[in-house]
Amino acid sequence: MPPARSSKGLGSKQARPGRGPGVENVQADKEISQAKRSPSSPQGAPRKRSAFGDITNAHKAQGFAGRKEPEKMIPKKASKGSTVLNMAKKNEINLKKSLDKAPPEESPAKLSHVVNGGLGEEQVDPLVVVAAPAGLVAPVEDIDKGQLDDPYANAEYAKDIFEYMQEREKSFLLPDYMKSQPDITMDMRAILVDWMVEVQENFELTHETLYLAVKLMDHYLVQVGAMRDKLQLIGSTAILIASKFEERCPPCVDDFLYICDDAYQREELLAMEMSILQTLHFDVNIPIAYRFLRRFAKCARATMETLTLARFLCELTLQDYTFVQEGASRLAASCLLLALKMKNLGGWSPTLEYYSGYQVLDLLPLVRRLNYLLICGQDDRLRAVRNKYSHRVFFEVAKTEPVSMQALEGALWS
C-alpha cells in the first residue's frame, strides 16, 4: 500500500489571497513569511502570561537566518534616437496648441501622450497626468498598471479603495479618552499593547490583526469606562474579534483563555465580545496605518528592508498613547518618510504626494515626533516591539542608528 500523505500542521497555514482594502499586494509574501517565522514563538503551545503580572517582558530572543534584500526596481528609460528628438519638438508645439485651445472633449490619455512624447529619456512608463494648480501637467507613475492581470490585486479599483479608506478614517479619529477613564492609565495601556504584540507573535497572526485589535480596544475604551482587572480581557477579546475579521484560521476561544493564564472564564470572554461589538455597532472595518504603509511603500518602490524599518516605527506608536489621535494614513506616510531619510533614500516624490494626498509640510510635525520617540522613547518595561524587530528575519531594523534631530531638520529641507 502507498504511504499515507502527511497532513499539514496548523503552523503552516497558507497566506490568504487578501480581503478588504488589501489591494496593494506589495511584497506581501515576504511580509507574511516574516509574520510566520516569529522569533519568539515556541515550538509547541503559545507561552501564556498575564499582561500585568510580568511587566518586564523578559524573554530570550532567538535568531533566524536573514533574507537578502530584493533589488530595487528601476523604471525603464526611453531609447535615444533622431526620431525621438524630432518628435519632441513637434510634441512641444502640439502641446502649446492643445493647451491654448483646451477642447473639453480631449481626454487625459491624449494629453498624456502629448506630454510624454517630449520627455526624451526621462520618460517613465506607465504615466498618468495630474492637473497642477499652475496649469502645468505633471507626469506621475501609475503604480497599479503592472497588476491588472492579478485577480487578487484589484488593481483597477485600488486607488478608489484607498481614497475611500482615507475618507472613511475621518469617522474613526480617536479623542483623548484617558481623561474620562476611572481606573486605567496610559502606562497600563502601553503594557497591555506590549502584551498584545507578544500574542500576535505567539499565535503567528498577521500584522493587520494586531493593528485592528489595538484600534478596537481604543474605540471601545472611548465609550466604556474600564477597571484595571478587566483591561487584559478587553485586549484579548479585541484580538479575538480582529482575528475573525482578518485571519483565515483564527485562534479559538480556549486559546485566548490559555494565553491569559486562565485569568478569565469562557463566559466572561464571550460576554466581552458581545459588549465590544454592540458598542461599536459591529462596524469593525476600521482603517489602519499598516495598510496605508504598504501602499505608500509601493509608490516609493521601497525595498523590503526600508518597508520593515517603517513598519518598526509604526508599530512603536501602537504603545504610545500620544499617537492614538493621529490619522492612519498620515501616520503611515510620516513613518515612511522618516524611514527614507534614515536610509538616505531621498524624500517625498510626486508619486507619493499624488497617491498619499500629503505634502512634506503636512508630515513634518509628525516626523519630528516619531524621531523623538525613536531616540528618547525607550522603556525597559516595553521590549516586545524592539525585540521583535531586532532579529535578522526583520533585518535588525531596531538596531538602526537614529538620526539626530538637527540632522533630521537638514534632511527634511534638502
Coordinates of C-alpha atoms in Angstrom, one line a residue:
M1 CA 0.0 0.0 0.0
P2 CA 1.3 3.5 -0.7
P3 CA 2.3 5.5 2.3
A4 CA -0.3 7.9 3.7
R5 CA 0.2 11.6 2.9
S6 CA 1.3 13.7 5.8
S7 CA -1.1 16.4 6.7
K8 CA -0.2 20.0 7.2
G9 CA 0.1 21.3 10.7
L10 CA -1.7 24.4 12.0
G11 CA 1.6 26.4 11.9
S12 CA 1.9 26.0 8.1
K13 CA -1.3 27.7 7.1
Q14 CA -1.0 29.4 3.7
A15 CA -1.2 33.2 3.3
R16 CA -4.7 34.2 2.3
P17 CA -5.2 36.0 -1.0
G18 CA -6.3 39.2 0.7
R19 CA -9.5 40.8 1.7
G20 CA -11.0 44.2 2.2
P21 CA -8.6 47.0 1.2
G22 CA -5.6 44.8 0.9
V23 CA -5.2 45.6 -2.8
E24 CA -1.6 46.7 -3.0
N25 CA 0.0 43.2 -2.6
V26 CA 3.4 44.9 -2.2
Q27 CA 5.9 42.2 -1.2
A28 CA 3.0 40.5 0.6
D29 CA 4.5 37.0 0.5
K30 CA 7.7 38.2 2.2
E31 CA 5.7 40.1 4.9
I32 CA 3.6 37.0 5.6
S33 CA 6.7 34.9 5.9
Q34 CA 8.1 37.3 8.4
A35 CA 5.0 37.0 10.5
K36 CA 5.0 33.2 10.3
R37 CA 8.7 33.0 11.2
S38 CA 8.2 34.7 14.5
P39 CA 11.4 34.6 16.6
S40 CA 9.6 34.4 19.9
S41 CA 7.1 31.7 19.0
P42 CA 7.7 28.5 20.9
Q43 CA 7.7 25.2 19.1
G44 CA 4.7 24.0 21.0
A45 CA 1.8 25.9 22.5
P46 CA 2.0 29.7 22.9
R47 CA 3.6 31.0 26.0
K48 CA 0.9 32.1 28.4
R49 CA 1.5 35.2 30.5
S50 CA -0.7 37.7 32.4
A51 CA -0.2 41.1 30.8
F52 CA 0.3 42.9 34.1
G53 CA 1.9 40.0 36.0
D54 CA 5.3 40.4 34.4
I55 CA 5.8 44.0 33.1
T56 CA 9.5 43.4 32.4
N57 CA 8.6 41.2 29.4
A58 CA 12.0 39.5 29.8
H59 CA 12.3 36.6 27.5
K60 CA 15.1 35.1 25.5
A61 CA 15.4 36.1 21.8
Q62 CA 16.2 33.6 19.1
G63 CA 17.9 34.5 15.8
F64 CA 16.9 33.4 12.4
A65 CA 18.8 33.4 9.1
G66 CA 18.1 36.7 7.3
R67 CA 16.9 37.2 3.8
K68 CA 18.5 39.0 1.0
E69 CA 17.1 42.4 0.3
P70 CA 15.3 42.4 -3.0
E71 CA 16.8 44.6 -5.7
K72 CA 15.2 48.0 -6.2
M73 CA 13.1 48.2 -9.3
I74 CA 14.4 50.8 -11.8
P75 CA 12.0 52.4 -14.2
K76 CA 12.6 51.8 -17.9
K77 CA 14.1 54.6 -20.0
A78 CA 13.1 55.6 -23.4
S79 CA 15.6 54.8 -26.2
K80 CA 17.5 57.6 -27.8
G81 CA 17.4 58.5 -31.5
S82 CA 16.9 61.2 -34.0
T83 CA 13.2 60.2 -34.3
V84 CA 12.6 60.9 -30.7
L85 CA 14.3 64.4 -30.9
N86 CA 12.2 65.3 -34.0
M87 CA 9.1 64.1 -32.3
A88 CA 9.9 66.0 -29.2
K89 CA 10.0 69.3 -31.0
K90 CA 6.7 68.6 -32.7
N91 CA 5.1 67.5 -29.5
E92 CA 6.1 70.7 -27.7
I93 CA 4.4 72.7 -30.5
N94 CA 1.3 70.4 -30.3
L95 CA 1.2 70.7 -26.5
K96 CA 1.1 74.5 -26.7
K97 CA -1.6 74.4 -29.2
S98 CA -3.6 71.9 -27.2
L99 CA -3.3 73.9 -24.0
D100 CA -4.3 77.2 -25.8
K101 CA -7.4 75.6 -27.4
A102 CA -8.2 73.3 -24.3
P103 CA -11.0 71.4 -26.0
P104 CA -13.3 69.8 -23.5
E105 CA -13.6 66.6 -25.4
E106 CA -9.9 65.9 -25.3
S107 CA -9.2 63.1 -22.9
P108 CA -6.4 62.9 -20.3
A109 CA -4.9 59.9 -22.2
K110 CA -4.3 62.1 -25.2
L111 CA -2.7 64.9 -23.2
S112 CA -0.5 62.2 -21.5
H113 CA 0.6 61.0 -24.9
V114 CA 1.5 64.6 -26.0
V115 CA 3.4 65.4 -22.8
N116 CA 5.2 62.1 -22.6
G117 CA 6.4 62.4 -26.1
G118 CA 8.6 65.4 -25.2
L119 CA 10.2 63.8 -22.2
G120 CA 13.0 62.1 -24.0
E121 CA 15.0 59.6 -22.0
E122 CA 13.5 60.9 -18.7
Q123 CA 10.2 59.3 -19.7
V124 CA 8.8 56.8 -17.1
D125 CA 6.3 54.2 -18.3
P126 CA 3.5 53.9 -17.4
L127 CA 2.3 57.5 -16.7
V128 CA -0.8 59.3 -15.8
V129 CA -1.5 63.1 -15.9
V130 CA -2.3 65.1 -12.8
A131 CA -3.5 68.7 -13.2
A132 CA -1.2 71.1 -11.3
P133 CA -2.5 74.4 -9.8
A134 CA -0.2 76.4 -12.0
G135 CA -1.8 75.0 -15.2
L136 CA 1.0 72.6 -15.9
V137 CA 0.6 68.9 -16.5
A138 CA 2.9 66.7 -14.3
P139 CA 3.6 63.0 -15.1
V140 CA 3.0 60.6 -12.2
E141 CA 3.7 56.9 -12.3
D142 CA 0.7 54.5 -12.4
I143 CA 1.7 52.0 -9.7
D144 CA -1.2 49.7 -10.3
K145 CA -0.9 49.2 -14.1
G146 CA 1.5 46.2 -13.7
Q147 CA -1.0 44.2 -11.6
L148 CA -4.1 44.5 -13.9
D149 CA -3.7 40.8 -14.7
D150 CA -3.7 39.8 -11.0
P151 CA -7.3 39.0 -9.9
Y152 CA -6.4 39.3 -6.2
A153 CA -4.8 42.7 -6.5
N154 CA -7.9 44.6 -7.6
A155 CA -5.6 47.0 -9.3
E156 CA -8.4 48.6 -11.3
Y157 CA -10.1 49.8 -8.2
A158 CA -7.0 50.2 -5.9
K159 CA -6.8 53.9 -6.0
D160 CA -10.5 54.4 -5.4
I161 CA -10.5 51.9 -2.5
F162 CA -7.7 53.8 -0.7
E163 CA -9.3 57.1 -1.4
Y164 CA -12.4 55.8 0.2
M165 CA -10.4 54.5 3.2
Q166 CA -8.8 57.9 3.7
E167 CA -12.2 59.5 3.7
R168 CA -13.6 56.8 6.0
E169 CA -10.8 57.3 8.5
K170 CA -12.2 60.7 9.4
S171 CA -15.1 58.9 11.1
F172 CA -12.7 56.9 13.3
L173 CA -10.5 59.6 14.7
L174 CA -9.9 59.0 18.4
P175 CA -10.3 61.7 21.1
D176 CA -8.2 61.9 24.3
Y177 CA -10.3 59.3 26.2
M178 CA -7.9 58.6 29.0
K179 CA -9.1 61.7 30.9
S180 CA -12.5 60.0 31.4
Q181 CA -11.2 56.6 32.4
P182 CA -11.7 56.0 36.1
D183 CA -9.1 53.3 36.8
I184 CA -6.6 52.8 34.0
T185 CA -3.7 54.9 32.9
M186 CA -1.5 55.5 29.8
D187 CA 1.2 53.2 31.2
M188 CA -1.3 50.4 31.7
R189 CA -2.4 50.7 28.1
A190 CA 1.2 50.6 26.9
I191 CA 1.9 47.4 28.9
L192 CA -1.3 45.9 27.5
V193 CA -0.3 46.7 23.9
D194 CA 3.2 45.3 24.5
W195 CA 1.5 42.0 25.6
M196 CA -0.8 42.1 22.5
V197 CA 2.4 42.2 20.3
E198 CA 3.6 39.0 22.1
V199 CA 0.2 37.4 21.4
Q200 CA 0.4 38.3 17.7
E201 CA 3.8 36.6 17.6
N202 CA 2.9 33.5 19.6
F203 CA -0.3 32.9 17.5
E204 CA 1.6 33.9 14.3
L205 CA -1.2 36.3 13.4
T206 CA -0.9 38.9 10.6
H207 CA 0.2 42.5 11.5
E208 CA -3.2 43.7 10.2
T209 CA -4.8 41.7 13.1
L210 CA -2.6 43.4 15.6
Y211 CA -3.3 46.9 14.4
L212 CA -7.0 46.3 14.1
A213 CA -7.1 44.8 17.6
V214 CA -5.5 48.0 19.1
K215 CA -8.0 50.2 17.2
L216 CA -10.9 48.1 18.5
M217 CA -9.7 48.3 22.1
D218 CA -9.2 52.1 21.8
H219 CA -12.6 52.8 20.3
Y220 CA -14.2 50.6 23.0
L221 CA -12.5 52.5 25.8
V222 CA -13.7 55.8 24.3
Q223 CA -17.3 54.8 25.2
V224 CA -16.9 52.5 28.2
G225 CA -15.1 53.0 31.5
A226 CA -12.9 50.0 32.3
M227 CA -11.4 48.7 35.5
R228 CA -7.8 47.6 35.5
D229 CA -8.6 44.0 36.3
K230 CA -10.6 43.8 33.1
L231 CA -8.2 45.6 30.8
Q232 CA -6.4 42.4 29.7
L233 CA -9.8 40.8 29.0
I234 CA -10.6 43.8 26.7
G235 CA -7.3 43.4 24.9
S236 CA -7.5 39.7 24.3
T237 CA -11.1 39.9 23.2
A238 CA -10.2 42.7 20.7
I239 CA -7.5 40.3 19.3
L240 CA -10.2 37.6 19.0
I241 CA -12.6 39.8 17.0
A242 CA -9.8 41.1 14.8
S243 CA -8.6 37.6 14.1
K244 CA -12.1 36.6 13.0
F245 CA -12.1 39.6 10.6
E246 CA -8.6 39.3 9.3
E247 CA -7.3 35.7 9.7
R248 CA -8.0 32.7 7.5
C249 CA -7.8 30.4 10.5
P250 CA -8.4 32.4 13.7
P251 CA -7.5 31.0 17.1
C252 CA -10.4 29.6 19.2
V253 CA -11.7 31.0 22.4
D254 CA -9.8 28.4 24.5
D255 CA -6.6 29.6 23.1
F256 CA -7.2 33.1 24.3
L257 CA -8.2 31.8 27.8
Y258 CA -4.9 29.9 27.9
I259 CA -2.8 32.9 26.7
C260 CA -4.3 35.0 29.5
D261 CA -3.0 32.4 32.0
D262 CA -6.6 31.3 32.8
A263 CA -7.3 34.7 34.5
Y264 CA -10.9 34.8 32.9
Q265 CA -13.7 32.4 32.3
R266 CA -15.1 31.4 28.9
E267 CA -18.4 33.2 29.7
E268 CA -16.5 36.4 30.5
L269 CA -14.7 36.4 27.2
L270 CA -17.9 35.8 25.2
A271 CA -19.7 38.5 27.1
M272 CA -16.9 41.0 26.4
E273 CA -17.0 40.0 22.7
M274 CA -20.7 40.9 22.6
S275 CA -20.1 44.1 24.5
I276 CA -17.4 45.3 22.2
L277 CA -19.3 44.5 19.0
Q278 CA -22.5 46.1 20.3
T279 CA -20.7 49.2 21.5
L280 CA -19.0 49.6 18.1
H281 CA -22.3 48.8 16.2
F282 CA -20.5 45.9 14.6
D283 CA -18.5 48.4 12.4
V284 CA -15.0 46.8 12.8
N285 CA -13.6 47.6 9.4
I286 CA -11.5 50.5 10.8
P287 CA -8.8 52.0 8.5
I288 CA -5.3 51.0 9.9
A289 CA -1.9 52.5 9.3
Y290 CA -0.4 49.2 8.2
R291 CA -2.4 49.0 5.0
F292 CA -1.6 52.6 4.0
L293 CA 2.1 52.0 4.8
R294 CA 2.3 49.1 2.3
R295 CA 0.5 51.1 -0.3
F296 CA 2.8 54.1 0.1
A297 CA 5.9 51.9 0.1
K298 CA 4.8 50.6 -3.2
C299 CA 4.6 54.1 -4.5
A300 CA 8.2 54.8 -3.3
R301 CA 9.5 51.5 -4.8
A302 CA 10.9 50.8 -1.3
T303 CA 12.9 47.7 -0.6
M304 CA 11.7 45.2 2.0
E305 CA 14.3 46.4 4.4
T306 CA 13.1 50.0 4.1
L307 CA 9.5 49.0 4.5
T308 CA 10.4 46.9 7.6
L309 CA 12.1 49.9 9.1
A310 CA 8.9 52.0 8.5
R311 CA 6.8 49.2 10.0
F312 CA 9.0 49.2 13.1
L313 CA 8.4 52.9 13.5
C314 CA 4.7 52.5 13.0
E315 CA 4.5 49.6 15.5
L316 CA 6.2 51.6 18.2
T317 CA 3.4 54.1 18.0
L318 CA 0.9 51.5 19.0
Q319 CA 2.2 51.5 22.5
D320 CA 2.5 55.3 22.8
Y321 CA -0.9 56.8 23.8
T322 CA 0.1 60.3 22.4
F323 CA -0.2 58.9 18.9
V324 CA -3.8 57.5 19.1
Q325 CA -5.3 60.7 17.9
E326 CA -3.3 60.6 14.6
G327 CA -5.0 59.6 11.4
A328 CA -3.9 56.2 10.0
S329 CA -2.8 57.5 6.6
R330 CA -0.9 60.5 7.9
L331 CA 0.9 58.3 10.4
A332 CA 1.9 55.7 7.7
A333 CA 3.1 58.5 5.4
S334 CA 5.2 60.0 8.2
C335 CA 6.8 56.7 9.2
L336 CA 7.8 56.0 5.6
L337 CA 9.2 59.5 5.1
L338 CA 11.3 59.1 8.3
A339 CA 12.5 55.6 7.1
L340 CA 13.5 57.1 3.8
K341 CA 15.5 59.8 5.5
M342 CA 17.2 57.3 7.9
K343 CA 18.3 55.2 4.9
N344 CA 19.3 58.3 2.8
L345 CA 16.9 57.3 0.0
G346 CA 15.6 60.7 -0.9
G347 CA 12.3 62.4 0.1
W348 CA 8.7 62.7 -0.8
S349 CA 8.3 62.1 -4.6
P350 CA 5.5 63.5 -6.7
T351 CA 4.1 59.9 -7.0
L352 CA 4.0 59.6 -3.2
E353 CA 2.4 63.1 -2.9
Y354 CA -0.2 62.1 -5.5
Y355 CA -1.3 58.8 -4.1
S356 CA -1.0 59.7 -0.4
G357 CA -2.5 63.2 -0.6
Y358 CA 0.1 64.6 1.7
Q359 CA 2.9 67.1 1.0
V360 CA 6.1 67.2 3.1
L361 CA 4.9 70.2 5.0
D362 CA 1.9 68.2 6.2
L363 CA 4.1 65.5 7.6
L364 CA 7.0 67.5 9.2
P365 CA 5.5 67.8 12.8
L366 CA 4.7 64.1 13.0
V367 CA 8.0 63.1 11.5
R368 CA 9.8 65.0 14.3
R369 CA 7.7 63.3 17.0
L370 CA 8.5 59.9 15.5
N371 CA 12.2 60.6 15.5
Y372 CA 12.0 61.8 19.1
L373 CA 10.1 58.6 20.1
L374 CA 12.9 56.6 18.4
I375 CA 15.6 58.4 20.2
C376 CA 14.1 59.0 23.7
G377 CA 11.1 56.8 23.9
Q378 CA 12.7 53.6 25.2
D379 CA 11.1 52.0 28.2
D380 CA 12.6 48.9 29.8
R381 CA 9.1 47.6 30.5
L382 CA 8.2 47.7 26.8
R383 CA 10.5 45.4 24.9
A384 CA 8.2 43.3 22.7
V385 CA 8.4 45.6 19.6
R386 CA 12.1 46.3 19.8
N387 CA 13.0 42.6 20.5
K388 CA 10.8 41.6 17.6
Y389 CA 12.5 43.9 15.1
S390 CA 16.0 43.2 16.4
H391 CA 16.1 39.8 14.7
R392 CA 17.7 39.1 11.3
V393 CA 14.4 38.0 9.9
F394 CA 13.3 41.6 10.3
F395 CA 16.7 42.9 9.0
E396 CA 17.6 44.0 12.6
V397 CA 16.0 47.4 11.9
A398 CA 15.5 48.1 15.6
K399 CA 19.3 48.4 15.8
T400 CA 19.4 51.1 13.1
E401 CA 21.1 54.2 14.3
P402 CA 18.6 57.0 14.6
V403 CA 19.4 60.4 13.1
S404 CA 19.8 63.4 15.4
M405 CA 17.0 66.0 15.5
Q406 CA 19.4 68.5 13.9
A407 CA 20.4 66.2 11.1
L408 CA 16.8 65.4 10.5
E409 CA 15.9 69.0 10.1
G410 CA 18.6 69.4 7.5
A411 CA 17.5 66.2 5.7
L412 CA 13.8 67.2 5.6
W413 CA 14.5 70.6 3.9
S414 CA 17.1 69.2 1.5

